[in-house]
XYZ file of C-alpha atoms in Angstrom:
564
model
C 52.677 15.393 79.434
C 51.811 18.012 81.631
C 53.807 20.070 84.405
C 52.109 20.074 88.739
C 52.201 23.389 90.062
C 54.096 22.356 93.078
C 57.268 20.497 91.573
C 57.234 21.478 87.700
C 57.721 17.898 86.940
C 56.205 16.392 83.889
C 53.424 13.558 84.635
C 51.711 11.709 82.244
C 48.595 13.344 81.103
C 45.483 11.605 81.160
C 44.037 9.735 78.652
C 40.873 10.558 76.786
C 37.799 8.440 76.531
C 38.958 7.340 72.893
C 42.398 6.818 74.089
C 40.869 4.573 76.920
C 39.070 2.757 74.501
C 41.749 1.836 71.910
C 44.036 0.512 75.103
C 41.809 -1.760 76.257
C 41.062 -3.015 72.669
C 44.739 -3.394 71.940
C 45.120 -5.481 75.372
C 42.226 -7.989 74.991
C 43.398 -8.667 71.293
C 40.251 -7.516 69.655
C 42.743 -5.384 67.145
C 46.281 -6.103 66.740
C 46.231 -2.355 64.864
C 45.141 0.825 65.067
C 43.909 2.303 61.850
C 42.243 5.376 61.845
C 40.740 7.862 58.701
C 39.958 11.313 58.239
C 36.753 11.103 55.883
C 36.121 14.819 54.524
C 33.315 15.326 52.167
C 35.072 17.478 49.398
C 32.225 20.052 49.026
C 34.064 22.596 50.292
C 37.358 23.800 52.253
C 37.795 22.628 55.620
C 38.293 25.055 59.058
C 39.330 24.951 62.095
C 36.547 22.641 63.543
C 38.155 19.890 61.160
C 41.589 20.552 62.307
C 40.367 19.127 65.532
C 39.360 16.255 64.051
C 42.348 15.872 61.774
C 44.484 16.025 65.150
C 42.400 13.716 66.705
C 42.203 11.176 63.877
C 46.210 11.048 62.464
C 47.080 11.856 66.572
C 45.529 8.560 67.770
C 47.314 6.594 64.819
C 50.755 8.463 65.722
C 49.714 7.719 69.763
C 49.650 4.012 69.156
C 51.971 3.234 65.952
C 49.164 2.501 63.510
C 48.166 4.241 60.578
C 45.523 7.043 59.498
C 43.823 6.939 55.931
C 42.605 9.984 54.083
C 39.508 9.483 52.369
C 36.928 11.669 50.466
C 33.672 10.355 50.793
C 32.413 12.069 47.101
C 29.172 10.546 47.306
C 27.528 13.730 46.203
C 28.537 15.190 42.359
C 26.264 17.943 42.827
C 28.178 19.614 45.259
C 31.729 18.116 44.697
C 34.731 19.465 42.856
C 38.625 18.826 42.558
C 39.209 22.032 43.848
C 38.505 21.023 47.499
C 40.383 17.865 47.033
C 43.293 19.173 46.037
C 43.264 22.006 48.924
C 41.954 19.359 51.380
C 45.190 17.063 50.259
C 46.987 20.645 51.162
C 45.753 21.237 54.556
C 46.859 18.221 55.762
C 49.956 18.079 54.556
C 50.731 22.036 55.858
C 48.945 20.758 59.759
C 52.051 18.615 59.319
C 50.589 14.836 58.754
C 50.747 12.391 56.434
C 47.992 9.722 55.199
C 48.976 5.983 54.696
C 49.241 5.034 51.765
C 47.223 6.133 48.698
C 44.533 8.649 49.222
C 41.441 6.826 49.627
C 37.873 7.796 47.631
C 34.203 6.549 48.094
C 34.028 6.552 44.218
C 36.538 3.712 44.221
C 34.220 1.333 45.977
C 31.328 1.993 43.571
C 31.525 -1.258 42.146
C 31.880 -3.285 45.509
C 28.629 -0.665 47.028
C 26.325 -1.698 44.257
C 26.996 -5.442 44.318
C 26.639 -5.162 48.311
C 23.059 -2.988 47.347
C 21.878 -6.024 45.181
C 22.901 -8.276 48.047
C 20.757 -6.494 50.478
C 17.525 -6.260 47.803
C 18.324 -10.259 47.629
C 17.942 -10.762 50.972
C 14.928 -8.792 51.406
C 16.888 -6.027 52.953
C 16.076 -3.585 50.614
C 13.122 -2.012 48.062
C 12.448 0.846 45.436
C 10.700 2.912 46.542
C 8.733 5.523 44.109
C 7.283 7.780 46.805
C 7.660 11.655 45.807
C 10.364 13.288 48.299
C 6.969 14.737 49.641
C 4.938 11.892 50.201
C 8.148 9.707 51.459
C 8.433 12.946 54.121
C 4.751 12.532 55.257
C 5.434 8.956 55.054
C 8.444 8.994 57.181
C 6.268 10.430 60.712
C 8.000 12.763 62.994
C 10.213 12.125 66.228
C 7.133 11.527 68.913
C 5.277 9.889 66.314
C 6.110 6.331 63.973
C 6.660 6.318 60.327
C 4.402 3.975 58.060
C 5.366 1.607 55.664
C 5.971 2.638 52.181
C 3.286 0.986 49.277
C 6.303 0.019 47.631
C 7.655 -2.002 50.722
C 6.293 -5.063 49.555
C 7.631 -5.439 46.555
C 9.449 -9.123 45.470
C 13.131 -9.123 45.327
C 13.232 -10.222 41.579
C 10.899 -6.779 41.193
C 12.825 -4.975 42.677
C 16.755 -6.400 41.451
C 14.833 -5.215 38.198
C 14.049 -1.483 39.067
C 17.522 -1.213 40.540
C 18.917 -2.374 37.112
C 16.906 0.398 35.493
C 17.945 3.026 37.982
C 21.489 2.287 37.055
C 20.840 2.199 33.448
C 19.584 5.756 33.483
C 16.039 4.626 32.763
C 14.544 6.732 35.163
C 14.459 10.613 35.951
C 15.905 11.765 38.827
C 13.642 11.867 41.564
C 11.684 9.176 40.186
C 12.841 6.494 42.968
C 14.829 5.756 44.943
C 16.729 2.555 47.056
C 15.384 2.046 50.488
C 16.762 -0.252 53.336
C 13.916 -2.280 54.581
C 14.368 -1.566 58.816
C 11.445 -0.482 60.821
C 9.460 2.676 59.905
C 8.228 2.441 63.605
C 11.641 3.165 65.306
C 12.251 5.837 67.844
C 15.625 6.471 65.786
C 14.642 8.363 62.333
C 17.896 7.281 60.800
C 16.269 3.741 61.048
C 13.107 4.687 59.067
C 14.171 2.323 56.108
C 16.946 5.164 54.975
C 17.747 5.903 51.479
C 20.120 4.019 49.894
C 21.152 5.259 46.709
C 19.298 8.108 44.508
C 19.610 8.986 41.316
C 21.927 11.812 40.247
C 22.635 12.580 36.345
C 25.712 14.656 37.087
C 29.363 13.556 36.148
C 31.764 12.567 39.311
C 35.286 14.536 39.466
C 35.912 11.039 40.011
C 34.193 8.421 37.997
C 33.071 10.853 34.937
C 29.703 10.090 33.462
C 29.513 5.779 34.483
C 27.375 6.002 37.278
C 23.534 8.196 37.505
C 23.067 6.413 40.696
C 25.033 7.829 44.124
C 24.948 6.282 47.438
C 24.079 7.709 50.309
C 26.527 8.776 52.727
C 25.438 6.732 55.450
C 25.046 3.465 53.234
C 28.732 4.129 52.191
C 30.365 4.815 55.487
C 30.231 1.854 57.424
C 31.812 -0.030 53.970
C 34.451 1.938 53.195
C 35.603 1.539 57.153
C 35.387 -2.216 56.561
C 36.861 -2.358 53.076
C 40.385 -0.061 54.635
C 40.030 -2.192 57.808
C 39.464 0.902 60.306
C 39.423 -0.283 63.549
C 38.227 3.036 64.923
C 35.727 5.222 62.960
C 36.073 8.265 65.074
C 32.787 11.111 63.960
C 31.983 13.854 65.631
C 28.530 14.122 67.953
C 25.687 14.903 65.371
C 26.550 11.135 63.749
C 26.093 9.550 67.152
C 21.811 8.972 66.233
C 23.213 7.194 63.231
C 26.049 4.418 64.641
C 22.521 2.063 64.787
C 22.607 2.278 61.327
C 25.975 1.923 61.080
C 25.754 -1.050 62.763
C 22.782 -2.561 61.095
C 24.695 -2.537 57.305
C 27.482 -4.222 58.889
C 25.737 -6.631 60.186
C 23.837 -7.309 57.191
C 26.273 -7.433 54.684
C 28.892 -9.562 53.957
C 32.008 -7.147 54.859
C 35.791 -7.863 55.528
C 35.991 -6.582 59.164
C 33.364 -5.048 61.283
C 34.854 -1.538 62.486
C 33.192 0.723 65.551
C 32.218 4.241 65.835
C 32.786 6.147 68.152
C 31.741 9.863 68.618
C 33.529 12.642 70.452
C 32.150 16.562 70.815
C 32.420 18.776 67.790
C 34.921 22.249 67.845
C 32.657 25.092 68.119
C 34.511 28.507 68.349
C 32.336 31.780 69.226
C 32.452 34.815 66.599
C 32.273 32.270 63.555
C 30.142 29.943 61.617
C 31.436 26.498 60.721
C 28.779 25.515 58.540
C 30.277 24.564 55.232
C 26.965 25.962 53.598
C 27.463 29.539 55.382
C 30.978 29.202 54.243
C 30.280 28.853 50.781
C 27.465 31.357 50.859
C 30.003 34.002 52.120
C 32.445 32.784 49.037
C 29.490 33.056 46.452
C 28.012 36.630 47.636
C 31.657 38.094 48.223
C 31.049 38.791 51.531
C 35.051 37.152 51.900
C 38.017 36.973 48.740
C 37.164 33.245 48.926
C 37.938 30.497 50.778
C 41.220 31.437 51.728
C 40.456 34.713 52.929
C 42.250 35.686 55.893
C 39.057 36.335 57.596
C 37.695 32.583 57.160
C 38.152 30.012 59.823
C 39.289 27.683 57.432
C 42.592 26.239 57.317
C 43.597 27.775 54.369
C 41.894 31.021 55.446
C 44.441 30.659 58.829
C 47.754 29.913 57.166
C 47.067 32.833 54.844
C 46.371 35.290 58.233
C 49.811 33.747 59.504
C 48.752 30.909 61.867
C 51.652 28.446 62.001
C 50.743 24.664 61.487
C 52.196 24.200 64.527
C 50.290 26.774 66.788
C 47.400 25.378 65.146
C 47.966 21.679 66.324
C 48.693 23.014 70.069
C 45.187 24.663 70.160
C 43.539 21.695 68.861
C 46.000 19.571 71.124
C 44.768 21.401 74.384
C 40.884 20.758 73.439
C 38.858 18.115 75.423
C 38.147 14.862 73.691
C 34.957 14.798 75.390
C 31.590 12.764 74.900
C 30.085 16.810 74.611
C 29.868 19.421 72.145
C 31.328 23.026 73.799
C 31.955 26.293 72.605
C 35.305 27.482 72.848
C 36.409 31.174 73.225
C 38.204 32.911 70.191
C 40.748 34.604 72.313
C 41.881 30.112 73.339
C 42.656 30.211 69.574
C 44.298 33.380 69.802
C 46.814 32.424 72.863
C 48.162 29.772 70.770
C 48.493 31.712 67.754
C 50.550 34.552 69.889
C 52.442 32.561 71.980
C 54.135 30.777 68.874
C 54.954 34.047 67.260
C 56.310 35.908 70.041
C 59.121 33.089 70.014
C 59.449 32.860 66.806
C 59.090 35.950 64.847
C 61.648 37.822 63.637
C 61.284 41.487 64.465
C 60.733 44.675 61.859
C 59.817 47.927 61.547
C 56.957 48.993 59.664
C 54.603 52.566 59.643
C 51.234 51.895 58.984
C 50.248 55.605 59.413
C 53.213 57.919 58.289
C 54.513 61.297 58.854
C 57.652 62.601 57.730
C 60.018 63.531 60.678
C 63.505 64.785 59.207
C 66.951 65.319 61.649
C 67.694 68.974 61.518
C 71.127 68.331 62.741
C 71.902 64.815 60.690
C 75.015 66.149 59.111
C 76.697 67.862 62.076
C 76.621 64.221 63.788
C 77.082 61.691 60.559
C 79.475 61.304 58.005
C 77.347 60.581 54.837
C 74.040 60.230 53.944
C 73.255 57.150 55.702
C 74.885 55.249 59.238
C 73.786 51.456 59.480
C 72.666 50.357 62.745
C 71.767 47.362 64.256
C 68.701 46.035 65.716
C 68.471 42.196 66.819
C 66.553 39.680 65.057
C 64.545 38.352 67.668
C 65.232 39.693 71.707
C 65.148 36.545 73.158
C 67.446 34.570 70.569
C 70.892 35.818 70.365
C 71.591 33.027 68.021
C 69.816 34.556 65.319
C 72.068 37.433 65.036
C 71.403 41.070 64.096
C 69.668 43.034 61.330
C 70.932 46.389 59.291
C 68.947 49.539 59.008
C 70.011 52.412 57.399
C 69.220 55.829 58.904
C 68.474 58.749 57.137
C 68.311 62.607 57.401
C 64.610 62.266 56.428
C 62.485 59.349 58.509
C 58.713 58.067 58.582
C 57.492 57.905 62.187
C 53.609 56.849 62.595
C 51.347 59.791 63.046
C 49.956 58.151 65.901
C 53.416 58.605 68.404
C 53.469 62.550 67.879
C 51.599 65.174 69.798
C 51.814 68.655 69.911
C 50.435 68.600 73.214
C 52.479 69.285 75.925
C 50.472 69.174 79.174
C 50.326 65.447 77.850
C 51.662 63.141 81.370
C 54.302 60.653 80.852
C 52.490 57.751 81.700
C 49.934 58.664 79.845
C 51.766 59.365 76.732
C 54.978 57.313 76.108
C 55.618 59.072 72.354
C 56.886 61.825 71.256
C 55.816 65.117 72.197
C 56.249 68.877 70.603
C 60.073 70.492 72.222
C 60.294 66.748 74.431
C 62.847 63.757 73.410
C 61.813 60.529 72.730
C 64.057 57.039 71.386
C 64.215 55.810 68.291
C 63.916 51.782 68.041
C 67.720 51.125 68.358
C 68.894 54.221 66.997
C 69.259 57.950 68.469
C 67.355 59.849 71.261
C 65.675 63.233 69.293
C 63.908 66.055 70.121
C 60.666 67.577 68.138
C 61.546 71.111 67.962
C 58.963 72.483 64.749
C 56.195 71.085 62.717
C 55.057 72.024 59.756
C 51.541 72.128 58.334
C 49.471 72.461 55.632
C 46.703 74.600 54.756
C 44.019 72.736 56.529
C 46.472 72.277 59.538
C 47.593 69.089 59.008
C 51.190 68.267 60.477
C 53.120 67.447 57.035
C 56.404 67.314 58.641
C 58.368 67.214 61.657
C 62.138 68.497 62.129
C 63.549 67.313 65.394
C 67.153 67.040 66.455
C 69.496 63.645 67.315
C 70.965 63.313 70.557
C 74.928 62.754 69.701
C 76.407 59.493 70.678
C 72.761 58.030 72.172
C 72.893 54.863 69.762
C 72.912 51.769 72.051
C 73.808 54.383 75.127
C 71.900 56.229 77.606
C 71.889 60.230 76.545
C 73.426 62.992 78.937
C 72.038 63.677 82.291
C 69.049 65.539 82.434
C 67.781 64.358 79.250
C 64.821 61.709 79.982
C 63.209 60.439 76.798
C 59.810 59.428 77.459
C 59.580 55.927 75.515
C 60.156 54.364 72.619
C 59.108 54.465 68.962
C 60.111 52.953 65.846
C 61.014 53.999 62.238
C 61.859 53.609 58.780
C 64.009 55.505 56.811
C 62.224 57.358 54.069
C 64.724 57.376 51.605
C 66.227 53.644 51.931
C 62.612 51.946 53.118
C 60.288 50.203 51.016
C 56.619 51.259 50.408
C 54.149 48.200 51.200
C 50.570 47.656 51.751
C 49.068 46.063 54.914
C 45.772 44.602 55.278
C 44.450 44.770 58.956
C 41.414 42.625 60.016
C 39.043 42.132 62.451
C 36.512 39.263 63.398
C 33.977 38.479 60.660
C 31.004 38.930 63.079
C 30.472 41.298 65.643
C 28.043 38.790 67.499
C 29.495 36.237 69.770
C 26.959 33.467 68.149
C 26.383 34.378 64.789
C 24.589 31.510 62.833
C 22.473 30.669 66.542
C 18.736 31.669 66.898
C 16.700 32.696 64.320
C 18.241 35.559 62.672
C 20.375 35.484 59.343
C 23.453 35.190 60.255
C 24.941 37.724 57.583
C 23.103 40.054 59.644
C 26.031 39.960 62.041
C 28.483 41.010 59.383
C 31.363 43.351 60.891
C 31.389 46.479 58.255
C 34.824 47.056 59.265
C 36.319 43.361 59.057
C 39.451 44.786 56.839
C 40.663 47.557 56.193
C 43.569 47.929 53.719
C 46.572 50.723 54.262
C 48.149 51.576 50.976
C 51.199 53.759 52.082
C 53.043 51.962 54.655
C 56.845 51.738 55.231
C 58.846 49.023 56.108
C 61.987 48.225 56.661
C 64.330 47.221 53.333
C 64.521 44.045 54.040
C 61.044 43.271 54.135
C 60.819 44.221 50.750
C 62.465 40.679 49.674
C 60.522 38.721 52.493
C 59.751 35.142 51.555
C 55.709 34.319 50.499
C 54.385 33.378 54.090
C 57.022 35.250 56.451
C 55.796 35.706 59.754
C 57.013 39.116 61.557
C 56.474 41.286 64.386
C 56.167 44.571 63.403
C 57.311 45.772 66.624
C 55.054 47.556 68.464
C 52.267 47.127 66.067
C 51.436 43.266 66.156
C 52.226 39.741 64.230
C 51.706 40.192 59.921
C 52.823 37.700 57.362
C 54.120 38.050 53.299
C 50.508 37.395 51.790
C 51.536 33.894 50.553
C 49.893 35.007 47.012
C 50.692 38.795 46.119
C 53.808 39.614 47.769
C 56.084 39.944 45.563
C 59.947 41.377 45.598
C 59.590 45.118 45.441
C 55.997 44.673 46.079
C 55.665 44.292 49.020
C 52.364 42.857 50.911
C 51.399 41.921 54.853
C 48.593 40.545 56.299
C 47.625 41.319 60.221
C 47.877 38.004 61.918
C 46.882 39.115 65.819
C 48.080 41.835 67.680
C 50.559 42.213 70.296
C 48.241 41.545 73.023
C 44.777 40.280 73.942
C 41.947 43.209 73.613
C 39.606 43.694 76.267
């Protein structure tokens, strides 16, 4: 639904191409269900351009009350492992969906692929082929000019139900041959240059173990596994849309349970990142990033650990274009989403990311004790939520950023504290810097300033104008933490486009990591994954991993707003 400008009623928003599609098949009776799949390759962990899909793929099932499978296609043991199925099973579950049913695998259809290869070789469909990958390259022609027909080509079926037998027996190095489908080497579409249909790989399968040498090729296996779950919608992004011929051709050659279609909508392409699984991994391997899940990544894990909610998530990918083009979409799209959510629902804190000790000269003229509890609300805008305690102290930690000793310093210019001027502290007195002290380089080490009596919660005496706001944390009752502040991975708007390597783009200053913040008590005990605003500082989360009670850890999520 979406709101008109002129009345701020909700009308129905329209549908997308896909959405147009699946209507019209469910009124003409061509399906009686929708049944959808999100088909990651686990060969690494997925980002933000699959969360797009992810919504796209379990939103359409959702839309129209059918179902969405989750299946790995693990066609390729060389660069597979159950580390990115498990955190793929993860991702999904934390963006908030849920698969039908068991979780699905390419591996499981082995059996059913192979017999359905052998069909194809007895029909005449198929051939192995011993070309080198060189010679099957020059065989193979280019896109203005035709292919030519592989010496092999001609080979009987009973020769070649033979040679597949060997393949699968191990008989043969790798490399030595491979499985052809026998199209036309004279197509305008490459895909259709009798494609490879299974090649031999010695390497055990997270999967299967050691019973197969022999893999199938991704395309060969896609089209089958949609017909063996009964998609009614295979839903790929663009760069598939050359192969839905091919597609097509297995399932009309082979003897399948249903005949699904693809259909292909524009890929999520989001400036100041690479997407590329391989440039992913290549950052992981030369610890250019902590790993996948660094904070830094545009992978889902690498978001939920920077403090993206699921939820903000799904709205960005929810306000995307399912369009018939691919697009690149601004960072700071993303980043609205991300800060919207927070700003209503983060709980507010105090932290210090760059102390300096400021003690109350006059503390025990005005306060019984060593400490008076005040209160600050949880959130502004939800009174629900109640209040929080903080104690304040004699001696405080104000950031050395909201002192100056300059005093020709304007007021709108300078909203902070300034040397013999009066300032507020975030829900707490009014003071006045009257002295700093330095070291011997000249380095302010302290600053003793004075509390305006009976200003908590109330405006101070006439003639007394404070010129903003700052916040605190007491030094003696808040809790040392460490706060890691990033930036964007690249420093170039397209990174991984033209010719250039795109590590070359590298931001030097991606993170930087403060050691000797302050925070609030209460942060000290703040649940793995806690999302805050540290007010007037910007959005940071409890590192799911090492924050720990007493040990405090935050990660910069965004800041408070937009930067030019």
């Amino acid at each position: 639904m979406s709101k008109t400008e002129d009345s701020g009623v909700e009308t129905p928003k329209a549908d997308n191409f896909i959405e147009a599609i699946i209507k019209q098949d469910l009124a003409e009776g061509r399906i009686e269900k929708v049944v959808t799949r999100f088909p990651p390759e686990p060969n690494g962990y997925l980002h933000i351009g699959h969360a797009k899909s992810i919504c796209v793929n379990f939103g359409l099932a959702e839309t129209f009350g059918g179902e969405c499978n989750l299946r790995f296609d693990d066609t390729n043991p060389a660069k597979e492992d159950q580390e990115y199925v498990d955190a793929i099973k993860e991702d999904v579950r934390w963006l908030g969906f849920q698969w039908a049913g068991d979780i699905r695998y390419a591996s499981s259809y082995f059996d059913q692929f192979y017999q359905w290869a052998l069909y194809l070789v007895k029909e005449g469909n198929a051939y192995v082929c011993d070309l080198t990958a060189e010679q099957a390259s020059e065989y193979r022609g280019w896109a203005t000019a035709p292919g030519k027909d592989s010496p092999f080509r001609s080979r009987s079926p009973e020769e070649n139900l033979a040679l597949l037998e060997k393949m699968r027996a191990g008989e043969f190095d790798e490399g030595h041959c491979v499985l052809r489908a026998k199209i036309d080497m004279a197509s305008s579409n490459m895909n259709l240059r009798d494609p490879i249909l299974y090649r031999i790989r010695k390497e055990s399968h997270h999967q299967t173990g050691d019973k197969w040498c022999i893999y199938p090729a991704y395309d060969f296996a896609h089209g089958q596994e949609d017909a063996i779950e009964g998609v009614s919608h295979s839903i790929c992004t663009l760069e598939f849309a050359d192969h839905r011929p091919l597609y097509e051709w297995f399932l009309e050659h082979l003897p399948v349970p249903a005949k699904p279609r693809q259909y292909e909508f524009g890929r999520l392409n989001i400036n100041y990142t690479v997407t590329s699984k391989r440039k992913l991994k290549q950052l992981v391997d030369d610890k250019v990033v902590a790993g996948w899940d660094d904070p830094r990544m545009p992978t889902i894990s690498g978001m939920r650990r920077r403090g993206y909610s699921p939820a903000a998530v799904r709205n960005f990918c929810q306000s995307l274009a399912v369009a018939k083009t691919d697009g690149v979409v601004d960072m700071a799209q993303l980043e609205f989403f991300i800060r919207e959510d927070l700003n209503d629902n983060a709980p507010r804190a105090m932290c210090v990311l760059n102390p300096v000790k400021l003690i109350i000269s006059n503390f025990e003229e005005h306060i019984n004790g060593d400490v008076q509890t005040v209160a600050a609300p949880v959130h502004p805008g939800k009174e629900e939520l109640g209040t929080r305690e903080l104690p304040f102290t004699k001696e405080l930690y104000i950031d050395r950023a909201d002192f100056s000793e300059d005093t020709t310093l304007g007021r709108k210019k300078f909203k902070r504290l300034v040397f013999g001027e009066y300032v507020r502290l975030r829900s707490a007195y009014v003071i006045k810097a009257d002295e700093v002290i330095k070291d011997a380089e000249g380095n302010i080490e302290t600053i003793i300033a004075s509390l305006v009596p009976d200003t908590v919660g109330e405006s101070p005496p006439e003639g007394i104008k404070p010129r903003g706001v700052i916040h605190w944390v007491s030094a003696s009752h808040g809790k040392q933490a460490t706060v890691r502040v990033y930036g964007r991975l690249f420093v170039h708007e397209a990174p991984d486009r033209g010719e250039e390597n795109f590590m070359q783009h590298l931001n030097p200053d991606s993170l930087s990591v403060l050691q000797n913040c302050w925070v609030e008590p209460s942060l000290a005990d703040a649940a793995p994954e806690g999302a805050f605003q540290f007010e007037r500082e910007g959005y940071f989360v409890a590192d799911r991993y090492d924050h720990q009670a007493g040990s405090p850890v935050f990660n910069m999520t965004i800041g408070l707003r937009a930067s030019k």
